[in-house]
Coordinates of C-alpha atoms in Angstrom, one line a residue:
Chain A
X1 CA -17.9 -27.7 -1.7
X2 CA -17.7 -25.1 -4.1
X3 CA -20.2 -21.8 -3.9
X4 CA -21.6 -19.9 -6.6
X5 CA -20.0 -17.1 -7.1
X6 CA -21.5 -13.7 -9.1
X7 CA -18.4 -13.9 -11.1
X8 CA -19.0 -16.4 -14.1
X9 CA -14.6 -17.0 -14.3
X10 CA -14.5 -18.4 -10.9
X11 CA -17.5 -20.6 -11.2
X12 CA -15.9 -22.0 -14.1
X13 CA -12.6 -22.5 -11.9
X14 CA -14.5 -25.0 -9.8
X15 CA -13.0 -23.9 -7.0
X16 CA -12.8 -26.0 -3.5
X17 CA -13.4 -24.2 0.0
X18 CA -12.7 -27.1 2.2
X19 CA -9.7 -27.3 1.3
X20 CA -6.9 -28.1 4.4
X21 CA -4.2 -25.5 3.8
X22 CA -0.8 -26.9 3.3
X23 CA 2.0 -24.7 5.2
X24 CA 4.6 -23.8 3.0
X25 CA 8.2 -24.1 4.9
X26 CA 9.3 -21.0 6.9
X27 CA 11.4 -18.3 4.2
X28 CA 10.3 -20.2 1.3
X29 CA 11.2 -17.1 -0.7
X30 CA 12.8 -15.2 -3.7
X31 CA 15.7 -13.3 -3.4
X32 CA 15.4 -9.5 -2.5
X33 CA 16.6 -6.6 -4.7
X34 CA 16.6 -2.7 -4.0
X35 CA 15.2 -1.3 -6.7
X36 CA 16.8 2.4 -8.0
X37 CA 14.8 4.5 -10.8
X38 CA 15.6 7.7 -12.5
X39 CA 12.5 9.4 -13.5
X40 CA 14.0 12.8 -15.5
X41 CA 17.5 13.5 -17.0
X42 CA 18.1 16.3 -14.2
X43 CA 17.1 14.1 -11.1
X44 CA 19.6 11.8 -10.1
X45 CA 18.3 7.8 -9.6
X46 CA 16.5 7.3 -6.6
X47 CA 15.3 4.0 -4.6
X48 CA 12.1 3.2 -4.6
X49 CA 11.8 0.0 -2.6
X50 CA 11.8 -3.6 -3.6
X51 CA 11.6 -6.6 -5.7
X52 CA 11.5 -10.2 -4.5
X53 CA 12.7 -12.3 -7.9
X54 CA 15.1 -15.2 -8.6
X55 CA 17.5 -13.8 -10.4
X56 CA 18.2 -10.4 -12.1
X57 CA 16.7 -10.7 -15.6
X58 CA 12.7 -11.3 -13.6
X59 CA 13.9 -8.7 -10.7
X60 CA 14.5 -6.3 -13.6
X61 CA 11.5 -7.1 -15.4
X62 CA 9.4 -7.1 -11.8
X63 CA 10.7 -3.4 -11.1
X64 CA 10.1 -2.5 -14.5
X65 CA 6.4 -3.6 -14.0
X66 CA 6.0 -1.9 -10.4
X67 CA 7.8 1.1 -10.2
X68 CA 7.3 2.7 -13.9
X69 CA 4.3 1.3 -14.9
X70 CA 2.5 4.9 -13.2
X71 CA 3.8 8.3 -12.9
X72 CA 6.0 10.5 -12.7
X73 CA 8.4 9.3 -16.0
X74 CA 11.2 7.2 -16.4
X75 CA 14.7 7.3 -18.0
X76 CA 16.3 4.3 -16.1
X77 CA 15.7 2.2 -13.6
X78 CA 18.4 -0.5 -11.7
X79 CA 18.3 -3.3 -9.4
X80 CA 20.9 -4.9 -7.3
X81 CA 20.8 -7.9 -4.6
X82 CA 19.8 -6.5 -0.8
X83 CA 22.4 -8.6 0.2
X84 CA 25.9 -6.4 -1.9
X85 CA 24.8 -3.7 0.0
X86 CA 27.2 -2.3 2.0
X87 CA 25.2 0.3 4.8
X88 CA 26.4 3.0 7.0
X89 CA 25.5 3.9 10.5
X90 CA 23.0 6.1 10.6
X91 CA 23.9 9.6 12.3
X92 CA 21.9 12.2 13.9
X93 CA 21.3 15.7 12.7
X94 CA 23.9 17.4 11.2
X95 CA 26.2 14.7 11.8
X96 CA 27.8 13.5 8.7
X97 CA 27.6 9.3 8.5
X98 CA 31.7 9.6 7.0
X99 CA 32.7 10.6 10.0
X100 CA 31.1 7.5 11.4
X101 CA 33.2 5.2 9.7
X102 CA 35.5 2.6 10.9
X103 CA 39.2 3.0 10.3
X104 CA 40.1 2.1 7.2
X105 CA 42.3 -1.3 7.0
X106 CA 45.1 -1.5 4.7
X107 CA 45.4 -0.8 1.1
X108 CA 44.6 -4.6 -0.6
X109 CA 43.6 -5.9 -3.8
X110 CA 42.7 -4.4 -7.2
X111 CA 40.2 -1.7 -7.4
X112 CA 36.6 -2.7 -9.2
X113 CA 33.7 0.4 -9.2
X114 CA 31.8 0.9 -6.6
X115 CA 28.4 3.1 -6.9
X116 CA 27.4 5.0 -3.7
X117 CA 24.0 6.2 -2.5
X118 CA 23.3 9.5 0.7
X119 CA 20.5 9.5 3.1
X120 CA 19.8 13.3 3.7
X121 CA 16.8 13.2 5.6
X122 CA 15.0 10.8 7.2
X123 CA 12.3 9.5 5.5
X124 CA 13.1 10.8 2.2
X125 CA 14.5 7.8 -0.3
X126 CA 18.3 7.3 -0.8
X127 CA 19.8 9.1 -3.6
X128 CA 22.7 8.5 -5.9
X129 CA 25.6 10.4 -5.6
X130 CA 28.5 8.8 -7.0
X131 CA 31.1 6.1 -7.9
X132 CA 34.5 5.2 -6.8
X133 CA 37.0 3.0 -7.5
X134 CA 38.2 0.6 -4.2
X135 CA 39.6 -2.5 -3.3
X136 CA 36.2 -3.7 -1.0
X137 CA 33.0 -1.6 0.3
X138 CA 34.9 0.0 3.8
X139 CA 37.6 0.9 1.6
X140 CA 34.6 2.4 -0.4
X141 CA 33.4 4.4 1.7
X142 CA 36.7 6.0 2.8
X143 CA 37.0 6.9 -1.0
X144 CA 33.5 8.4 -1.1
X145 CA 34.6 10.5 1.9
X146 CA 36.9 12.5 0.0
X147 CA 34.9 13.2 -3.2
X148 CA 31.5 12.9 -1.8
X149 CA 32.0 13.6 1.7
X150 CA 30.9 17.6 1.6
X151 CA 27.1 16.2 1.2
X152 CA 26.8 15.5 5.0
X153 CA 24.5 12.7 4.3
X154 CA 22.7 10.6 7.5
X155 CA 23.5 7.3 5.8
X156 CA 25.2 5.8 2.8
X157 CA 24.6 2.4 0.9
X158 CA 27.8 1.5 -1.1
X159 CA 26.9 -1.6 -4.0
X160 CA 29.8 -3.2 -6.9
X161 CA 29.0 -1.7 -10.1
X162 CA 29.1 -4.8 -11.1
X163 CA 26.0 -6.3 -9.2
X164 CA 23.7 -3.5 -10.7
X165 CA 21.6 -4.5 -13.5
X166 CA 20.6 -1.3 -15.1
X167 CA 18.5 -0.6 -18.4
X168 CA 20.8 0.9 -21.2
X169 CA 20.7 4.0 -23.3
X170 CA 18.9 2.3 -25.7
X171 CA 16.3 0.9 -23.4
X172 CA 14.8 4.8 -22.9
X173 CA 12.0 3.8 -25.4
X174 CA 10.8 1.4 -22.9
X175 CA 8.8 3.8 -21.0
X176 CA 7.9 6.7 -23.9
X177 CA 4.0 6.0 -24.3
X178 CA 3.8 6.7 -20.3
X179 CA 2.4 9.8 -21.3
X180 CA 0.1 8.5 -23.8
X181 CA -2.4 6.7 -21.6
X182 CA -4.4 8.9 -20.9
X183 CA -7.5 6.6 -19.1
X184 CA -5.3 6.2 -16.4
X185 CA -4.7 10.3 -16.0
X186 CA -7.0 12.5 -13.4
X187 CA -6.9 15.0 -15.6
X188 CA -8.6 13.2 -18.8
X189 CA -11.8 12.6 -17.3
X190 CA -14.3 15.4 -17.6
X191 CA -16.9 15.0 -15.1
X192 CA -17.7 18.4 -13.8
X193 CA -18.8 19.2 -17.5
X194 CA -21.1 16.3 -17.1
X195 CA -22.3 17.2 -14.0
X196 CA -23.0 20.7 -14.9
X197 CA -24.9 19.8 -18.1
X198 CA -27.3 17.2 -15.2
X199 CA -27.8 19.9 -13.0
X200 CA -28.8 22.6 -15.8
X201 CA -31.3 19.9 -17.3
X202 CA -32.5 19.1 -13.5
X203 CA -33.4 23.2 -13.4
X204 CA -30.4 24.7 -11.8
Chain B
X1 CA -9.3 -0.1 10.3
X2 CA -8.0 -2.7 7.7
X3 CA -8.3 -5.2 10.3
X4 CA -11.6 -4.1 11.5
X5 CA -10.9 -1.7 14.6
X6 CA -8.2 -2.4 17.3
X7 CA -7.0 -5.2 18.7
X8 CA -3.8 -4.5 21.6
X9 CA -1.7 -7.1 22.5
X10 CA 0.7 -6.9 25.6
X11 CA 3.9 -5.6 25.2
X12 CA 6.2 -8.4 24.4
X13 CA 8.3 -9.7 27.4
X14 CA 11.8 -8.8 25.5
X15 CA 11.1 -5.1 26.5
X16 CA 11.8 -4.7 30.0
X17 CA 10.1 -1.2 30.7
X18 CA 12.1 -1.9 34.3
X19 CA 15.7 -1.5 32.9
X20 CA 17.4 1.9 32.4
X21 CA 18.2 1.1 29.6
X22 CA 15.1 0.4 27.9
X23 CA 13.6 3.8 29.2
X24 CA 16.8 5.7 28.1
X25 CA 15.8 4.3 24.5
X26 CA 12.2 5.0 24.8
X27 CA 12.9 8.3 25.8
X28 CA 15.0 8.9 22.6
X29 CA 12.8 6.9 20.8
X30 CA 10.1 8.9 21.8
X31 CA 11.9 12.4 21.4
X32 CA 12.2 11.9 18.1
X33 CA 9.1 11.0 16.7
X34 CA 8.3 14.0 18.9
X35 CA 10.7 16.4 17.0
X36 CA 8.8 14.9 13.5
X37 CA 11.7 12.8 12.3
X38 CA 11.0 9.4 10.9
X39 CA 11.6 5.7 12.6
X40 CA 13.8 3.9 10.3
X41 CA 14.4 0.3 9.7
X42 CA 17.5 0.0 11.9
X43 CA 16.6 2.3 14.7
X44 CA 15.9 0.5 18.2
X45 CA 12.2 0.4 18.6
X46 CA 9.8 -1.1 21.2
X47 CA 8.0 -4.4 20.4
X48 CA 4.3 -2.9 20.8
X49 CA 5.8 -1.0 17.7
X50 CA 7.0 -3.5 15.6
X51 CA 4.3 -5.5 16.2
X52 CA 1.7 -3.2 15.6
X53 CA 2.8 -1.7 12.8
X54 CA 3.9 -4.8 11.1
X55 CA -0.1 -6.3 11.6
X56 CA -1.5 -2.5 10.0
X57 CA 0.6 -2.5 7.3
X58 CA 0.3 -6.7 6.7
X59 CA -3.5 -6.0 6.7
X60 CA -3.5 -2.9 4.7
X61 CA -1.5 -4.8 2.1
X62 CA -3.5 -7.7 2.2
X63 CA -6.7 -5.4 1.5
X64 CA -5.2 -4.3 -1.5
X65 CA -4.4 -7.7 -2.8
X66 CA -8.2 -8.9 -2.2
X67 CA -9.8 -5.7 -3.0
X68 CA -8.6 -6.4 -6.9
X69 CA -10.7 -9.3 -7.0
X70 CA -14.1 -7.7 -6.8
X71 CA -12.9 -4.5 -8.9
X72 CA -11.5 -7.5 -11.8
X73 CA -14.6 -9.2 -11.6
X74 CA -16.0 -6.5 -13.7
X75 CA -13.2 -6.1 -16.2
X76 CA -14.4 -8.4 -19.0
X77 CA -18.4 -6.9 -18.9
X78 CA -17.0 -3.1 -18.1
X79 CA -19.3 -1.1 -20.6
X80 CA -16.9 -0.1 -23.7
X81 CA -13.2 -0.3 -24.5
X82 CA -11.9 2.7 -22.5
X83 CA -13.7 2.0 -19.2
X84 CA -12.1 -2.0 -19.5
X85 CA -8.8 -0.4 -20.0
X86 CA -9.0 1.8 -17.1
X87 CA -10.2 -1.0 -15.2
X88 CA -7.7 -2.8 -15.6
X89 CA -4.9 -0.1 -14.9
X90 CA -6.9 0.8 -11.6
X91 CA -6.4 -3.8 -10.7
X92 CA -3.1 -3.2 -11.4
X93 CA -2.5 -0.3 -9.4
X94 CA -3.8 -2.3 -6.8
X95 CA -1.8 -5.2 -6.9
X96 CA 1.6 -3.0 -7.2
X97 CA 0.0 -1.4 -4.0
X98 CA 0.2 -4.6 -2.1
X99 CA 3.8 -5.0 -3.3
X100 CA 4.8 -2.1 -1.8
X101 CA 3.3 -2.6 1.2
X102 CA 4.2 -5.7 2.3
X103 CA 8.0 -4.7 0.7
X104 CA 7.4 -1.9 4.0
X105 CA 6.2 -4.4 6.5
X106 CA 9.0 -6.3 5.6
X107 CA 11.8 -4.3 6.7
X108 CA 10.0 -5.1 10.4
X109 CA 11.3 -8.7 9.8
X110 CA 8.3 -10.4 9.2
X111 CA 9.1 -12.4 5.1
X112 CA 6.6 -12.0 2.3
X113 CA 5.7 -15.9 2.4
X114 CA 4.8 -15.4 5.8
X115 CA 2.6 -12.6 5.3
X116 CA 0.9 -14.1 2.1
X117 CA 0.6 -17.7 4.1
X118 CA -1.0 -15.9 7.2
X119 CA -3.6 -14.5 4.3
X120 CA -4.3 -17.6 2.6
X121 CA -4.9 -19.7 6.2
X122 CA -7.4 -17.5 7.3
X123 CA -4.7 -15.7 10.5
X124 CA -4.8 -12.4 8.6
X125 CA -7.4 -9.6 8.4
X126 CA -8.3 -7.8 5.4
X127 CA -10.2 -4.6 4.7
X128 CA -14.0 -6.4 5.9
X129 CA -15.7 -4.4 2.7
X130 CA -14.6 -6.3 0.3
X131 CA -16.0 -9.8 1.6
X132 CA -19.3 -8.7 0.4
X133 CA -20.3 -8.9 -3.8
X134 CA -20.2 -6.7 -6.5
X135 CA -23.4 -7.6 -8.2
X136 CA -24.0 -5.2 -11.4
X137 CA -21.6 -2.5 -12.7
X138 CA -22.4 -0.1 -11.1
X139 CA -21.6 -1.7 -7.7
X140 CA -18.2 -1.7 -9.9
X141 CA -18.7 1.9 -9.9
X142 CA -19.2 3.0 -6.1
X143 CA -16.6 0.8 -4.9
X144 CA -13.7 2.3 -7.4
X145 CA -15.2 5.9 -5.8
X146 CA -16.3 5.3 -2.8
X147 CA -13.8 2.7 -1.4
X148 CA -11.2 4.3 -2.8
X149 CA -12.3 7.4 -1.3
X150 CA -12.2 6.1 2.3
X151 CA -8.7 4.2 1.7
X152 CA -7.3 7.7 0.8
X153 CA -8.8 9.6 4.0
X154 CA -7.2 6.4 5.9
X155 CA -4.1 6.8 3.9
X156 CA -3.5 10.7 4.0
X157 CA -3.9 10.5 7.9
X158 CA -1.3 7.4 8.1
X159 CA 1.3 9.0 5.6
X160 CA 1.6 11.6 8.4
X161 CA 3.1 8.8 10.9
X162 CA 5.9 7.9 12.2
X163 CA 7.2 4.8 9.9
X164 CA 9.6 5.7 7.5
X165 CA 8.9 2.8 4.6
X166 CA 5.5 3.2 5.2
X167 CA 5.1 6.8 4.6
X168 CA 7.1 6.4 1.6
X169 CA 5.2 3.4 0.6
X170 CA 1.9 5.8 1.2
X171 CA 3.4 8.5 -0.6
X172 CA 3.5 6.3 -3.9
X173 CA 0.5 4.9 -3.4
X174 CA -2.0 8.1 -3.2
X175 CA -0.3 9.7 -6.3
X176 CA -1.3 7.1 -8.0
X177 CA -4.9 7.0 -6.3
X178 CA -5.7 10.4 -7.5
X179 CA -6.5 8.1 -11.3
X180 CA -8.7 5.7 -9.0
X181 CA -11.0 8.6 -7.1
X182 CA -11.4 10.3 -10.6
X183 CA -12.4 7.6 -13.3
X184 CA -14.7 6.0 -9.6
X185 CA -16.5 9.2 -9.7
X186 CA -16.6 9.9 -13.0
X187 CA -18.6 6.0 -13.5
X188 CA -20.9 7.3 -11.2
X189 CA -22.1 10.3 -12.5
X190 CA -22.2 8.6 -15.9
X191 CA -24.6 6.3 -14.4
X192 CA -26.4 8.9 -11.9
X193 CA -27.1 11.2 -15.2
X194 CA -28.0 8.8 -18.0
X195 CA -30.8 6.9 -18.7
X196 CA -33.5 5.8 -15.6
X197 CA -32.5 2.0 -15.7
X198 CA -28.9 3.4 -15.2
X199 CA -29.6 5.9 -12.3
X200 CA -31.9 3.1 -10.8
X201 CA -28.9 0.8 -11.3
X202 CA -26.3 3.0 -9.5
X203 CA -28.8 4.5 -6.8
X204 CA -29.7 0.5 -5.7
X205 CA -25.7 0.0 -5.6
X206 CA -25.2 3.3 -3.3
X207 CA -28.1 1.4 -1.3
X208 CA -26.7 -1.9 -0.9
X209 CA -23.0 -0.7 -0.3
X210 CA -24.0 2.0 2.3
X211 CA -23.9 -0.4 5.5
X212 CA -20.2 -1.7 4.4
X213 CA -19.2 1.8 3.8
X214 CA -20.5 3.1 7.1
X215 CA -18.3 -0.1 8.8
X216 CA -15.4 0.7 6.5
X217 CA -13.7 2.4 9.4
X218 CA -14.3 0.4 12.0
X219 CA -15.8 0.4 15.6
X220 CA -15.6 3.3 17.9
X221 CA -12.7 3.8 19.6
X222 CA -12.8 2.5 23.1
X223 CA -10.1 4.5 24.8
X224 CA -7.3 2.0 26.5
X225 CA -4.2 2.9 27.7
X226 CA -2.8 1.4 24.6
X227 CA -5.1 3.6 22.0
X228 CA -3.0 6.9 23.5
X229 CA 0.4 5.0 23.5
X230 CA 0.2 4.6 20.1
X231 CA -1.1 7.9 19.1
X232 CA 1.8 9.7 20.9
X233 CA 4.1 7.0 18.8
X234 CA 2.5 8.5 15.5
X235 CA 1.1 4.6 14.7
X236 CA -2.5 5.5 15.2
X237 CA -2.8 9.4 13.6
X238 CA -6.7 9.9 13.6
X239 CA -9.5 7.8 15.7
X240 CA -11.8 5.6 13.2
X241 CA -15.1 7.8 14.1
X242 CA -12.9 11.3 12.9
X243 CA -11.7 9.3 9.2
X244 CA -15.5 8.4 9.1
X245 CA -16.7 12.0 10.2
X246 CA -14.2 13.1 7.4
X247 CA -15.3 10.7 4.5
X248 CA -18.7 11.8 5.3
X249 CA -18.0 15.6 5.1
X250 CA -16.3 15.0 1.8
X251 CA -18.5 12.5 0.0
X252 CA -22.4 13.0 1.0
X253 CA -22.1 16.0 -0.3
X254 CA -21.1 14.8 -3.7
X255 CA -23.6 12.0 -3.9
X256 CA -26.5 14.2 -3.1
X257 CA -26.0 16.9 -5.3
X258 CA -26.8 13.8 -7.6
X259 CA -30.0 13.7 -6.8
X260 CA -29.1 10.3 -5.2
X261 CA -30.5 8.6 -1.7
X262 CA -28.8 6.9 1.1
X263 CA -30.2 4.3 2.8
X264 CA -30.2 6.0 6.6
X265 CA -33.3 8.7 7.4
X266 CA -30.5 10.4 10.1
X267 CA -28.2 11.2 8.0
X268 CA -27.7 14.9 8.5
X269 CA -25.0 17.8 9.7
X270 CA -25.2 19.1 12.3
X271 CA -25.3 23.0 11.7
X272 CA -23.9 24.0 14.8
X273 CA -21.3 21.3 15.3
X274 CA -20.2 20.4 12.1
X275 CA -20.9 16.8 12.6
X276 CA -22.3 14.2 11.0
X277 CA -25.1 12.6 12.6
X278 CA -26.1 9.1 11.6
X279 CA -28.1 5.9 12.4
X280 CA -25.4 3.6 14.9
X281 CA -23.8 1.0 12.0
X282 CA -24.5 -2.6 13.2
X283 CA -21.2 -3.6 14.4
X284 CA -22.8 -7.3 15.8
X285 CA -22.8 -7.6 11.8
X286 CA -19.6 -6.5 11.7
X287 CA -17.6 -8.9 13.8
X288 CA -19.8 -11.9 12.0
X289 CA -18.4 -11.6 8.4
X290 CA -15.0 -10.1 9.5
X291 CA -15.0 -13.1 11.5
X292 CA -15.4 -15.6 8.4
X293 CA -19.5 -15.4 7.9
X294 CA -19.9 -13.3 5.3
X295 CA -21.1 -13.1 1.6
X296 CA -17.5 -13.5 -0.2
X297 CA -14.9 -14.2 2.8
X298 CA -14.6 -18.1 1.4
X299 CA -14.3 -17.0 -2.2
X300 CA -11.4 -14.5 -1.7
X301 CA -10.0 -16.9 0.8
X302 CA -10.2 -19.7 -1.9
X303 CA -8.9 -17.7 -5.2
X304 CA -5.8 -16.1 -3.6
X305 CA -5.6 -20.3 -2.2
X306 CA -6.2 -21.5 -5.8
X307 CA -3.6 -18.8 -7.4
X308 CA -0.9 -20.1 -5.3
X309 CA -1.2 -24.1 -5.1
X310 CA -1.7 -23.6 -9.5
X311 CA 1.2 -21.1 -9.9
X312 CA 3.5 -23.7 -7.3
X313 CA 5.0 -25.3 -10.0
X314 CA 6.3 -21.8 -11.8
X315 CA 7.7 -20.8 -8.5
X316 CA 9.4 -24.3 -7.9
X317 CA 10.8 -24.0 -11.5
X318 CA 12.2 -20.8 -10.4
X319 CA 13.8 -20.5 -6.8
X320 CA 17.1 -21.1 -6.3
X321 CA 18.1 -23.5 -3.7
X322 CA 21.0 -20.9 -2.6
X323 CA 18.6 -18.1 -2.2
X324 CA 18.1 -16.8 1.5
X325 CA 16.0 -14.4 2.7
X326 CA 17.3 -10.6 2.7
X327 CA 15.2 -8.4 4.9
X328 CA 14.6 -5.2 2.6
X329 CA 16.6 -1.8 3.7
X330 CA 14.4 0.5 3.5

């Protein structure tokens, strides 16, 4: 039976209440990508969370949408599947996660580029702080050790170069009129003057 | 408080508080939300954790989601170009809000689908103030303030917890509620000092929204051996009469120095104490429309229903058969 709703959009949708709901199957679901964005040339790109898309044109399009639409600039922004990342243990303290790594296995294969992200706090986001060239992600991480190592992070995520999807150069006028909408800035609305002008025509 | 006060459930029979093992890990467990640090994803963790923090955030995230709709109700009839297009960034903010959310719950191993399913079948709890109607503008107005402004006293208290992906979730979301609070109050005090039909507009909406607002942070606490369990594992930061003490010290204040009423003749501070005193919200009312029987709860229900069955063929198109679910990292 449908109500009557105060909203004219929804009474034109007809909509049903009764309606039995129908149980979609368990993990009916979109893939998962981590989401990294660079918001200034001097910060290096940071995660931000994630995007649940079917492939990497919509998961780049989806992260676009949710993690520059506000704030704090952009300058480029990645995605890569959950699934090529390679993660660390986690260490305590000022234990360094390197020195929690597996022995490496022997030398195989050619070498493709491998980007790596530190943990150096918990609760703060994971950071990017390199590449390196390696055979798979453990032999990854041995590499890292040596050029990246002296960061003492609590955790690393290792990802192929090639699974990133990134935005280009060129792409960096995607997000220059962030700064132009100003309706959606604190700072552009005015309302103490407003108030003040009230209160002085109310008599103080 | 998105769920409408607190509901404990037993501790799951997997943890066997018994073993040494278990208590070595609690005790570690414990120690370092004690020393401050965060709990991430991977870190052992008892099930009264997981489970309560997955139904918070779940809820909080699904508050978001149905909170757009009686804020987008008013887009199209917002009064003038700039106050639709702020409207409309405020929706979207709100939507992306979900999304982050539930991308934290996630990483507790409950999927999206089965969060969003849990919504649309009625399992799941949402934020009880939004089942009731927006009826003019200016209720349009109060809630982007007010509402807003009790969501950020909730979520400046939670961002202090101990859940990594939350806080970090939290984090993004109140820099981006700072817009919300603003342009809310700003509405308000456009109505409050314009014409009479305007101020009679906006002082009836401060009257029919006061009853919802005083509920918006739930019952009183009753004190179980659960409520201090989860206070020492940062889960539960503040009890739900100090966020409503809080709101009240913050926003009465504001509203009155409008010239504007509320609709409760004991509304005062107390000079001495520094505490509100107030007329006892009915919380019979309460439990009947979070419990299904109120204004809007089959209208949300049945537009979030209708979005998915009509977008079903869009994400059929899409999904690829080979696509399994990845719990996110962080």
């Amino acid at each position: 039976m449908p109500t009557t709703s105060l909203d004219p959009r929804i009474n034109r949708m007809a909509l049903a209440t009764d309606v039995t709901p129908s149980e979609k199957p368990p993990l009916d679901q979109f893939g998962t990508w981590e989401v990294f964005v660079q918001a200034r040339d001097n910060k290096p790109p940071e995660h931000a969370g994630i995007v649940h898309a079917p492939d990497a044109e919509m998961a780049f399009l989806f992260a676009k949408e949710q993690y520059s639409r506000r704030g704090r600039g952009c300058v480029g922004l990645a995605v890569v599947p959950t699934d090529a990342v390679w993660v660390s243990a986690y260490v305590e303290g000022d234990q360094n996660a390197y020195d929690a790594l597996p022995p490496a296995g022997p030398a195989a294969g050619a070498s493709e580029a491998y980007v790596v992200f530190h943990l150096q706090k918990r609760g703060k986001q994971h950071q990017f702080a390199g590449m390196v060239e390696a055979a798979d992600p453990p032999a990854a991480a041995h590499a890292a050790r040596k050029t990246l190592g002296a960061e003492v992070p609590l955790n690393v995520w290792i990802a192929p170069a090639a699974a990133m999807h990134a935005s280009d150069e060129e792409d960096r006028d995607f997000w220059t009129t962030l700064p132009e909408k100003k309706y959606r800035d604190a700072t552009a609305y005015k309302t103490t003057d407003k108030l003040k002008a009230f209160q002085a025509r109310q008599g103080g | 408080m998105y769920g409408g006060g607190t509901i404990f459930e037993t501790m799951s029979v997997q943890d066997d508080p018994a073993s040494a093992e278990y208590q070595e890990q609690l005790a570690a467990f414990e120690a370092r939300i004690g020393r401050g640090e965060k709990i991430e994803p991977r870190d052992w963790m008892p099930e009264l954790y997981r489970k309560q923090l997955i139904r918070m955030i779940e809820q909080h995230a699904h508050s978001e989601l149905i909170g757009a709709l009686p804020e987008g109700t008013w887009i199209t009839r917002a009064p003038g170009f700039k106050r639709k297009l702020a409207l409309m960034a405020k929706v979207q903010d709100e939507v992306g809000h979900a999304q982050l959310l539930y991308g934290a719950a996630e990483t507790l191993g409950k999927p999206r689908e089965a969060m969003l399913d849990d919504l649309i079948n009625g399992r799941s709890k949402y934020s009880n103030i939004f089942n009731y109607p927006a009826f003019t503008w200016a209720d349009s107005t109060v809630i982007s303030w007010l509402v807003d402004a009790g969501a950020i006293v909730n979520q400046l208290a939670n961002a202090r917890g101990s859940y990594g992906p939350y806080c970090r979730a939290l984090e993004r979301i109140c820099a981006e509620e700072s817009f919300h609070l603003k342009y809310g109050h700003d509405a308000v005090v456009t109505l409050a000092t314009g014409t009479p039909k305007q101020r009679q507009m906006v002082q009836e909406a401060l009257h029919r929204w006061w009853p919802p607002l005083m509920h918006f942070f739930g019952p009183p606490d009753r004190m179980s051996v659960h409520t201090e369990t989860l206070m020492r594992w940062k889960v539960k930061m503040a009890s739900n009469d100090d966020c409503r003490q809080q709101f009240l010290d913050m926003y009465v204040p504001k509203i009155w120095e409008l010239g504007l009423t509320l609709p409760d003749p004991l509304l005062r501070k107390d000079a001495e104490t520094g505490k509100w005193h107030y007329t006892e919200p009915d919380w019979a009312e309460f439990k009947r429309v979070i419990n299904g029987d109120g204004p809007c709860n089959a209208e949300r229900l049945a537009v979030r229903r209708t979005a998915e069955e009509r977008g079903a063929w869009v994400r059929q198109a899409l999904k690829r058969p080979e696509a399994a679910y990845v719990q996110p990292l962080a």
